[in-house]
Every structure is written in C-alpha cells, then in structure tokens.
CSV table of C-alpha atoms in Angstrom, one decimal:
chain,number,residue,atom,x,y,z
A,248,UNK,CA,-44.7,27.2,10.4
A,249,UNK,CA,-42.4,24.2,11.9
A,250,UNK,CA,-40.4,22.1,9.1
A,251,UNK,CA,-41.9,18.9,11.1
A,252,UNK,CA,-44.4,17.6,14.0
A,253,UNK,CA,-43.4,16.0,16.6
A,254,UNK,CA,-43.6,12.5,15.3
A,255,UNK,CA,-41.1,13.5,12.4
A,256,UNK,CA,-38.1,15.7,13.5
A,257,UNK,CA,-36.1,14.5,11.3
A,258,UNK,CA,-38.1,15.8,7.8
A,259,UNK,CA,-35.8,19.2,7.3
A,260,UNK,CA,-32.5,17.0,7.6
A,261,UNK,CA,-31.5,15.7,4.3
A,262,UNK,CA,-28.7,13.0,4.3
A,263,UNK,CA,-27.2,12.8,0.6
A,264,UNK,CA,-25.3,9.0,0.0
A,265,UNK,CA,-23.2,9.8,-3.3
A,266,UNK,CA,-21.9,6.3,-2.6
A,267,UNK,CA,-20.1,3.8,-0.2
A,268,UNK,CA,-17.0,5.2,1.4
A,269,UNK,CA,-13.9,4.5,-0.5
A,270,UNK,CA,-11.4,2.1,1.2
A,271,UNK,CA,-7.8,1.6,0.2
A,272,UNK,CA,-6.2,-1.3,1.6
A,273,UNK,CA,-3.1,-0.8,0.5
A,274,UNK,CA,-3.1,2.2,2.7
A,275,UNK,CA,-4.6,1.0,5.4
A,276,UNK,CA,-2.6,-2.3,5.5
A,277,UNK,CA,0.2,0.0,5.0
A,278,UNK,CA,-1.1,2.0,8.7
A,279,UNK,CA,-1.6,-1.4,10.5
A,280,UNK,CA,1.9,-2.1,9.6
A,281,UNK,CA,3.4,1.0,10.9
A,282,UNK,CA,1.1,0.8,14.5
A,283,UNK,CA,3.0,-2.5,14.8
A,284,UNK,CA,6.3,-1.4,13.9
A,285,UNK,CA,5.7,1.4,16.9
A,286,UNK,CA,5.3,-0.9,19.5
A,287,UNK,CA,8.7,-2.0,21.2
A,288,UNK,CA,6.9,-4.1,24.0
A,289,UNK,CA,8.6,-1.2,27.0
A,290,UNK,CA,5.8,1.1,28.8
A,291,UNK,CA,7.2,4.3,30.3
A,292,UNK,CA,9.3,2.6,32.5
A,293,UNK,CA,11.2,0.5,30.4
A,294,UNK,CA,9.5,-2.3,31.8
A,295,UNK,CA,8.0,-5.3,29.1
A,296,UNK,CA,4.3,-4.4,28.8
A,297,UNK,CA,2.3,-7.2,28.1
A,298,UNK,CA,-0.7,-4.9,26.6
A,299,UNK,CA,1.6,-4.2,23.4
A,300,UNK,CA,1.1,-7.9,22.5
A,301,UNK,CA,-2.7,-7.3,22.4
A,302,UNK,CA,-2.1,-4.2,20.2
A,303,UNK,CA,-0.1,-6.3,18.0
A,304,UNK,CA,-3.2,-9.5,18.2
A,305,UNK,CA,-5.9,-6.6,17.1
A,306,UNK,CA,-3.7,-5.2,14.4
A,307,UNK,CA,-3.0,-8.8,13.2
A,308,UNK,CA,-7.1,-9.9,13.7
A,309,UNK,CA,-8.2,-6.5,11.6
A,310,UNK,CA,-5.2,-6.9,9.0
A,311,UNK,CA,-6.2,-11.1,8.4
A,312,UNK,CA,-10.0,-9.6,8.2
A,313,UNK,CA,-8.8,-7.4,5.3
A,314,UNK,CA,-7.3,-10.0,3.4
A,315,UNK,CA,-10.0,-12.2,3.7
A,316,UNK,CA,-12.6,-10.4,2.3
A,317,UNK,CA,-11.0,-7.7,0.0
A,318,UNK,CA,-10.0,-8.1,-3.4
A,319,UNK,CA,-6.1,-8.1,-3.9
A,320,UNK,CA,-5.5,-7.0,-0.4
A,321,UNK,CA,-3.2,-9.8,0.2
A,322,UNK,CA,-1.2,-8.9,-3.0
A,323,UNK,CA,-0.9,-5.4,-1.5
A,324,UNK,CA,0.7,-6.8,1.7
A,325,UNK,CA,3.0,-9.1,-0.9
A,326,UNK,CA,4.4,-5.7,-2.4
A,327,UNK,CA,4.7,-3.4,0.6
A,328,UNK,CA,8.4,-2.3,0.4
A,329,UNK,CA,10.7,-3.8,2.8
A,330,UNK,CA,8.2,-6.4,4.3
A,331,UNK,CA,10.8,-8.0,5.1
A,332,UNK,CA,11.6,-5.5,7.8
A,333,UNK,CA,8.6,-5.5,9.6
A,334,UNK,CA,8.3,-9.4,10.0
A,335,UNK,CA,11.6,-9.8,11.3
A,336,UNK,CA,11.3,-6.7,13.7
A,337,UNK,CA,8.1,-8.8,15.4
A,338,UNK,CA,9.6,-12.6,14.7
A,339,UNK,CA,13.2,-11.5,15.6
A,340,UNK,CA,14.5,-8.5,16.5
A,341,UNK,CA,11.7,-7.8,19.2
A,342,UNK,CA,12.8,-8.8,22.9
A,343,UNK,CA,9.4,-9.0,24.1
A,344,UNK,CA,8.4,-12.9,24.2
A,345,UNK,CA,4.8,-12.0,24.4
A,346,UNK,CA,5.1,-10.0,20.9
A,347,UNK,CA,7.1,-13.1,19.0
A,348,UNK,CA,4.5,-15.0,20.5
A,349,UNK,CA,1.3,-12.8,19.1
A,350,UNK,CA,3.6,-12.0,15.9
A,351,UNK,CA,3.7,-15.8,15.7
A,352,UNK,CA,0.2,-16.8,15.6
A,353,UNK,CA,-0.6,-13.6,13.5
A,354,UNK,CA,1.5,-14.3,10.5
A,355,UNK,CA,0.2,-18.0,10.6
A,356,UNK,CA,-3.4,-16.6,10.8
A,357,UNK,CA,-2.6,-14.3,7.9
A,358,UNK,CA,-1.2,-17.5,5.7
A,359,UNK,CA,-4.4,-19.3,6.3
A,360,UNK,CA,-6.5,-16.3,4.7
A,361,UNK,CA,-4.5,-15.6,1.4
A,362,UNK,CA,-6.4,-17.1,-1.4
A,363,UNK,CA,-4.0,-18.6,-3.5
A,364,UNK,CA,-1.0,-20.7,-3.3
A,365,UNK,CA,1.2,-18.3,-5.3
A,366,UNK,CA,0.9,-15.5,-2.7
A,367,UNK,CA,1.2,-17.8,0.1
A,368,UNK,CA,4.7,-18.9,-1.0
A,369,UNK,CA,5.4,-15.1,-2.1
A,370,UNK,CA,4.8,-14.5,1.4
A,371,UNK,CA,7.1,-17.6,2.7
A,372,UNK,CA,9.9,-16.5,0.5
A,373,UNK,CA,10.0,-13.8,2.2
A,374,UNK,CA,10.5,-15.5,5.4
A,375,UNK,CA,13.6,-17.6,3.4
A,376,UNK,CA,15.0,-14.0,2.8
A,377,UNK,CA,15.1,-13.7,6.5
A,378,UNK,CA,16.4,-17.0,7.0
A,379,UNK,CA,19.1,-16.3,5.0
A,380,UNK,CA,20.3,-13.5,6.8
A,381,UNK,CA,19.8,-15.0,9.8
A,382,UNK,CA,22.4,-14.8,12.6
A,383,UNK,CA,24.5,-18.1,13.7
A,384,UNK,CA,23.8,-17.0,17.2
A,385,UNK,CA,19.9,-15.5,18.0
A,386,UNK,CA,18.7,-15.9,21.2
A,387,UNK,CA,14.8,-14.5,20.0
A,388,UNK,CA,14.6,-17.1,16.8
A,389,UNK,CA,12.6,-19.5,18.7
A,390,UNK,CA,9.2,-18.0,17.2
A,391,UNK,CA,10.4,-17.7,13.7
A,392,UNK,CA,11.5,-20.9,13.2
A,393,UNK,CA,8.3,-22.5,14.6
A,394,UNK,CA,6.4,-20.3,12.2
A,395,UNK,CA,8.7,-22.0,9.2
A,396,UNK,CA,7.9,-25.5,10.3
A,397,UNK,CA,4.7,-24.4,11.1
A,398,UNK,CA,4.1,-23.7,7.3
A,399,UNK,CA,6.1,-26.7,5.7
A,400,UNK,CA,3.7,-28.7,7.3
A,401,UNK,CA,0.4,-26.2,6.1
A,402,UNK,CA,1.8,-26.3,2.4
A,403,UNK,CA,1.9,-30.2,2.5
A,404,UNK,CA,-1.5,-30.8,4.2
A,405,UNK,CA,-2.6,-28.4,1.6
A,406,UNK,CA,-0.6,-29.3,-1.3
A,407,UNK,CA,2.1,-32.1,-1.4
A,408,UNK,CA,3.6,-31.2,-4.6
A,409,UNK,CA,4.9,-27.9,-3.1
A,410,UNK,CA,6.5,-29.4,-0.3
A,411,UNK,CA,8.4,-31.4,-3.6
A,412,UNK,CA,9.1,-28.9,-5.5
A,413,UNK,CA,12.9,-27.2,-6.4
A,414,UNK,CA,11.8,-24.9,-4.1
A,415,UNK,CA,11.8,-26.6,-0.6
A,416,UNK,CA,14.6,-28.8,-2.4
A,417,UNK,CA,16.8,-25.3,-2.1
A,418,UNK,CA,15.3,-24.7,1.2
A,419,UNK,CA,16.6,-28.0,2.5
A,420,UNK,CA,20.0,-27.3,1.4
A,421,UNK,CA,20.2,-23.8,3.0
A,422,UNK,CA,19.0,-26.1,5.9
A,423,UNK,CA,22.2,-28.3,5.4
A,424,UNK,CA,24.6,-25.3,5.0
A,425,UNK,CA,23.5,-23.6,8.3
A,426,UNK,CA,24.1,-26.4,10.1
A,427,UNK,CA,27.9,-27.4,9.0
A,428,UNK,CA,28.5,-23.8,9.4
A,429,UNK,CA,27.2,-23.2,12.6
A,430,UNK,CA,29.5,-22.1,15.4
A,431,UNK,CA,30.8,-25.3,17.5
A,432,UNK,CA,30.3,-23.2,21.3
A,433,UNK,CA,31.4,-24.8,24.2
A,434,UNK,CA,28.0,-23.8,26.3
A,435,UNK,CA,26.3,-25.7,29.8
A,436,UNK,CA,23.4,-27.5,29.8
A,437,UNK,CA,21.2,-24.5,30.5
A,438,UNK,CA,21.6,-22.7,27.3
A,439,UNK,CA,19.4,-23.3,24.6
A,440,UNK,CA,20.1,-22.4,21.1
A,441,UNK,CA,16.8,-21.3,19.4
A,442,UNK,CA,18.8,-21.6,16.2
A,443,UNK,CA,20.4,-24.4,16.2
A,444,UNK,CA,17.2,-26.5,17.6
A,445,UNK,CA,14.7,-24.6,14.7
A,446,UNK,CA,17.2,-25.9,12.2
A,447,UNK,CA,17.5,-29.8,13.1
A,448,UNK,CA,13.4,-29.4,13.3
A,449,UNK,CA,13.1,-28.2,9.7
A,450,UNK,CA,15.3,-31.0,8.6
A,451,UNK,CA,13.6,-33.4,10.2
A,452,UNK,CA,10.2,-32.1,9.1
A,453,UNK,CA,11.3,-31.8,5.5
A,454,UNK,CA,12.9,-35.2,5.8
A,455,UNK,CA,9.6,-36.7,6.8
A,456,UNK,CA,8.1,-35.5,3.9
A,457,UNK,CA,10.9,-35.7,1.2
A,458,UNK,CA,11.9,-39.4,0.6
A,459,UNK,CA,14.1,-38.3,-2.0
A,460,UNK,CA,15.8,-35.9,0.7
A,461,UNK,CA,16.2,-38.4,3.0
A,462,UNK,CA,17.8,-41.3,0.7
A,463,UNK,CA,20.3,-38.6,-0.8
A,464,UNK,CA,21.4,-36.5,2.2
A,465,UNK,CA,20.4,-39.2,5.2
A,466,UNK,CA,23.8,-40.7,6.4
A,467,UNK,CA,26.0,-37.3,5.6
A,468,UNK,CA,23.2,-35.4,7.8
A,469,UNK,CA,23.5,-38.1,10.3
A,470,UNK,CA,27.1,-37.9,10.4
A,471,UNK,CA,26.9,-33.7,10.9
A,472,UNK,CA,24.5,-34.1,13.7
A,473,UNK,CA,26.3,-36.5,15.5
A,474,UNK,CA,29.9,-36.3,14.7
A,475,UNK,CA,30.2,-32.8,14.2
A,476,UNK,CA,26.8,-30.6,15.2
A,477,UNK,CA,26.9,-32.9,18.7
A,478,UNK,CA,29.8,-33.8,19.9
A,479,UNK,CA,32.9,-32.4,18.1
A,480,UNK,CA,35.1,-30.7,20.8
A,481,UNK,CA,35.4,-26.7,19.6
A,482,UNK,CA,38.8,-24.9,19.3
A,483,UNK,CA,39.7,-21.6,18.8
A,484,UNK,CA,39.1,-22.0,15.0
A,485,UNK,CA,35.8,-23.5,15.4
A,486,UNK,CA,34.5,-19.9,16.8
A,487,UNK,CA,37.4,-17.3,16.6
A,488,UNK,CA,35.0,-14.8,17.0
A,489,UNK,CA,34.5,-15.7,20.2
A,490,UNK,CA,37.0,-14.6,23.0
C-alpha cells in the first residue's frame, strides 16, 4: 500500500525542527572581516577591479544588518583583536580609490547602526589609534580623514556634550601637534596632501563647535597656518629625510 495519494506526497516525509538555527555573530562578523581583508582591489592582471569595491559594499550592507538587529553584535565587532588592522587596510593602506571610497561610506553606515553612544566612541577611538600612527606623508588618507570629520559632526548633531568632552579636547590637541610637526615640502601646485588638508578640516570643524577651543588656541593656530603650515620657506632641516 502507497505511504500517500496523490494529493499528499509529502505524508511519509517527516521534517523534525529541534529549534532555530544557531547564529554566532561574533563568528560570522569575524568571516565578513576576513572576505574584506582578502580583497586587494587587483584582478588577475594586476589591474584595479572595480567589482572588489562591491564585495567590500555587500560585506559592509550584511555586517551593518547584523549589528542592527542582533543583540551585542556591535560589541563583538568593538573587541575583535586588531580591529584596528582591518580599518586601516580599507581606509588607508588599500590603493584602490573605489575601496576607500566603499570602506568610507561603510564604516559611517556601521556608526549610524550601533545602539549606544559608548560603542560608538569605542569604535572612534579606534580610529584616533590610527590617527596617531598616522604617516606625515599619505597619499590614500583622503577617505579616512573625511570619515573623522564625518563623525565629529554625527556625535554633535547627536550629542553636543561629546563633541565637549576631554575627549575631543585631546583630539584637538593631537590635531595641533600634527600640524606644527608636519614636514615643510617644497611641492607644485598639483600635489595635494590628503594629510595635511584632513587636518586643517578637523580643526576647523572642531573649532566651529568648541568656543572654548577657539578663544584658547585661535591666534597661535592662526599663526601656524599662516606663518609656518603656509608659507615658511623649507630647508634641509625642515625635512632631512627628504633628499
């Protein structure tokens, strides 16, 4: 005798649900991350592939969903070891402009979907580690320093009295001390220092927030940006690294 007519061939299959499938995000956050840190923007070739920017957009689209909707995923992210590493291969190191550019909008899509304040700024102090060890000289900076300024401006739409807290006070002074020790180069016109133009946009972002900034630090950051930043004529010690 058949199991079943032939309205019901499915009645001597049994399907068993012992529950929903278990998810990890750590580990799967932990995958995404590596898929991006595989992609070096070259096809076969060695030519710039504009298709690993989209790989990087999906990773970043599927990672923000993640973070939005499951518990303590963005916590996971937070304590990954060496973060640090993977946002400044995509930000920095990467020489494909379309990646920077997808990395960009990714990490400032992933900042808008962490639901609290203390992550987000775990996650920006991570970018200040970055900035720290930041080269004088970068040519592929431009994207990181847009996300920085970027997120100054998210944290005081959001909350003012982060943007005034000790923290962005010691950001602003980092700010200060790149600048008076950035290398005087005698360049032309047609070189543009991604560095060196993300730093005098944080300041002036900062100052337009910060009163207090701008009363204390106003004339001697005028006098460094004009005097010195500008126009100072370099020598051999301004740069001796330089041949």
């Amino acid at each position: 005798e058949r199991a079943g007519t032939a309205n019901d061939k499915t009645s001597d299959v049994v399907i068993a649900f012992e529950g929903p499938p278990t998810f990890e995000p750590s580990g799967f956050i932990i995958y995404l991350i590596k898929i991006m840190f595989a992609v070096d923007g070259y096809d076969s070739e060695h030519v710039y592939d504009k298709s690993c920017a989209e790989i990087i957009t999906f990773a970043f689209q599927i990672l923000v969903a993640i973070c939005a909707t499951v518990p303590d995923a963005g916590k996971s992210l937070i304590t990954i070891p060496k973060v640090e590493e993977w946002i400044a291969k995509l930000l920095v190191h990467s020489n494909n402009e379309n990646i920077r550019d997808a990395a960009l909008f990714g990490f400032y899509s992933l900042f808008g979907c962490l639901n609290s304040h203390e992550l987000k700024f775990e996650l920006f102090s991570k970018l200040l580690c970055i900035f720290q060890c930041m080269e004088s000289v970068c040519a592929t900076a431009e994207q990181f320093y847009r996300l920085l300024e970027m997120l100054v401006r998210r944290f005081h739409e959001q909350n003012q009295e982060i943007v005034a807290s000790n923290h962005f006070s010691e950001f602003f002074n980092s700010l200060i001390h790149s600048l008076r020790t950035h290398p005087i180069v005698e360049v032309t016109s047609q070189i543009h220092d991604p560095v060196l133009a993300g730093i005098l946009t944080l300041l002036t972002t900062l100052n337009s927030f910060r009163n207090d900034l701008k009363q204390r630090t106003g004339v001697q950051l005028m006098e460094e940006v004009f005097y010195k930043c500008l126009f100072e004529i370099p020598t051999f010690d301004s740069n001796p690294n330089e041949p």
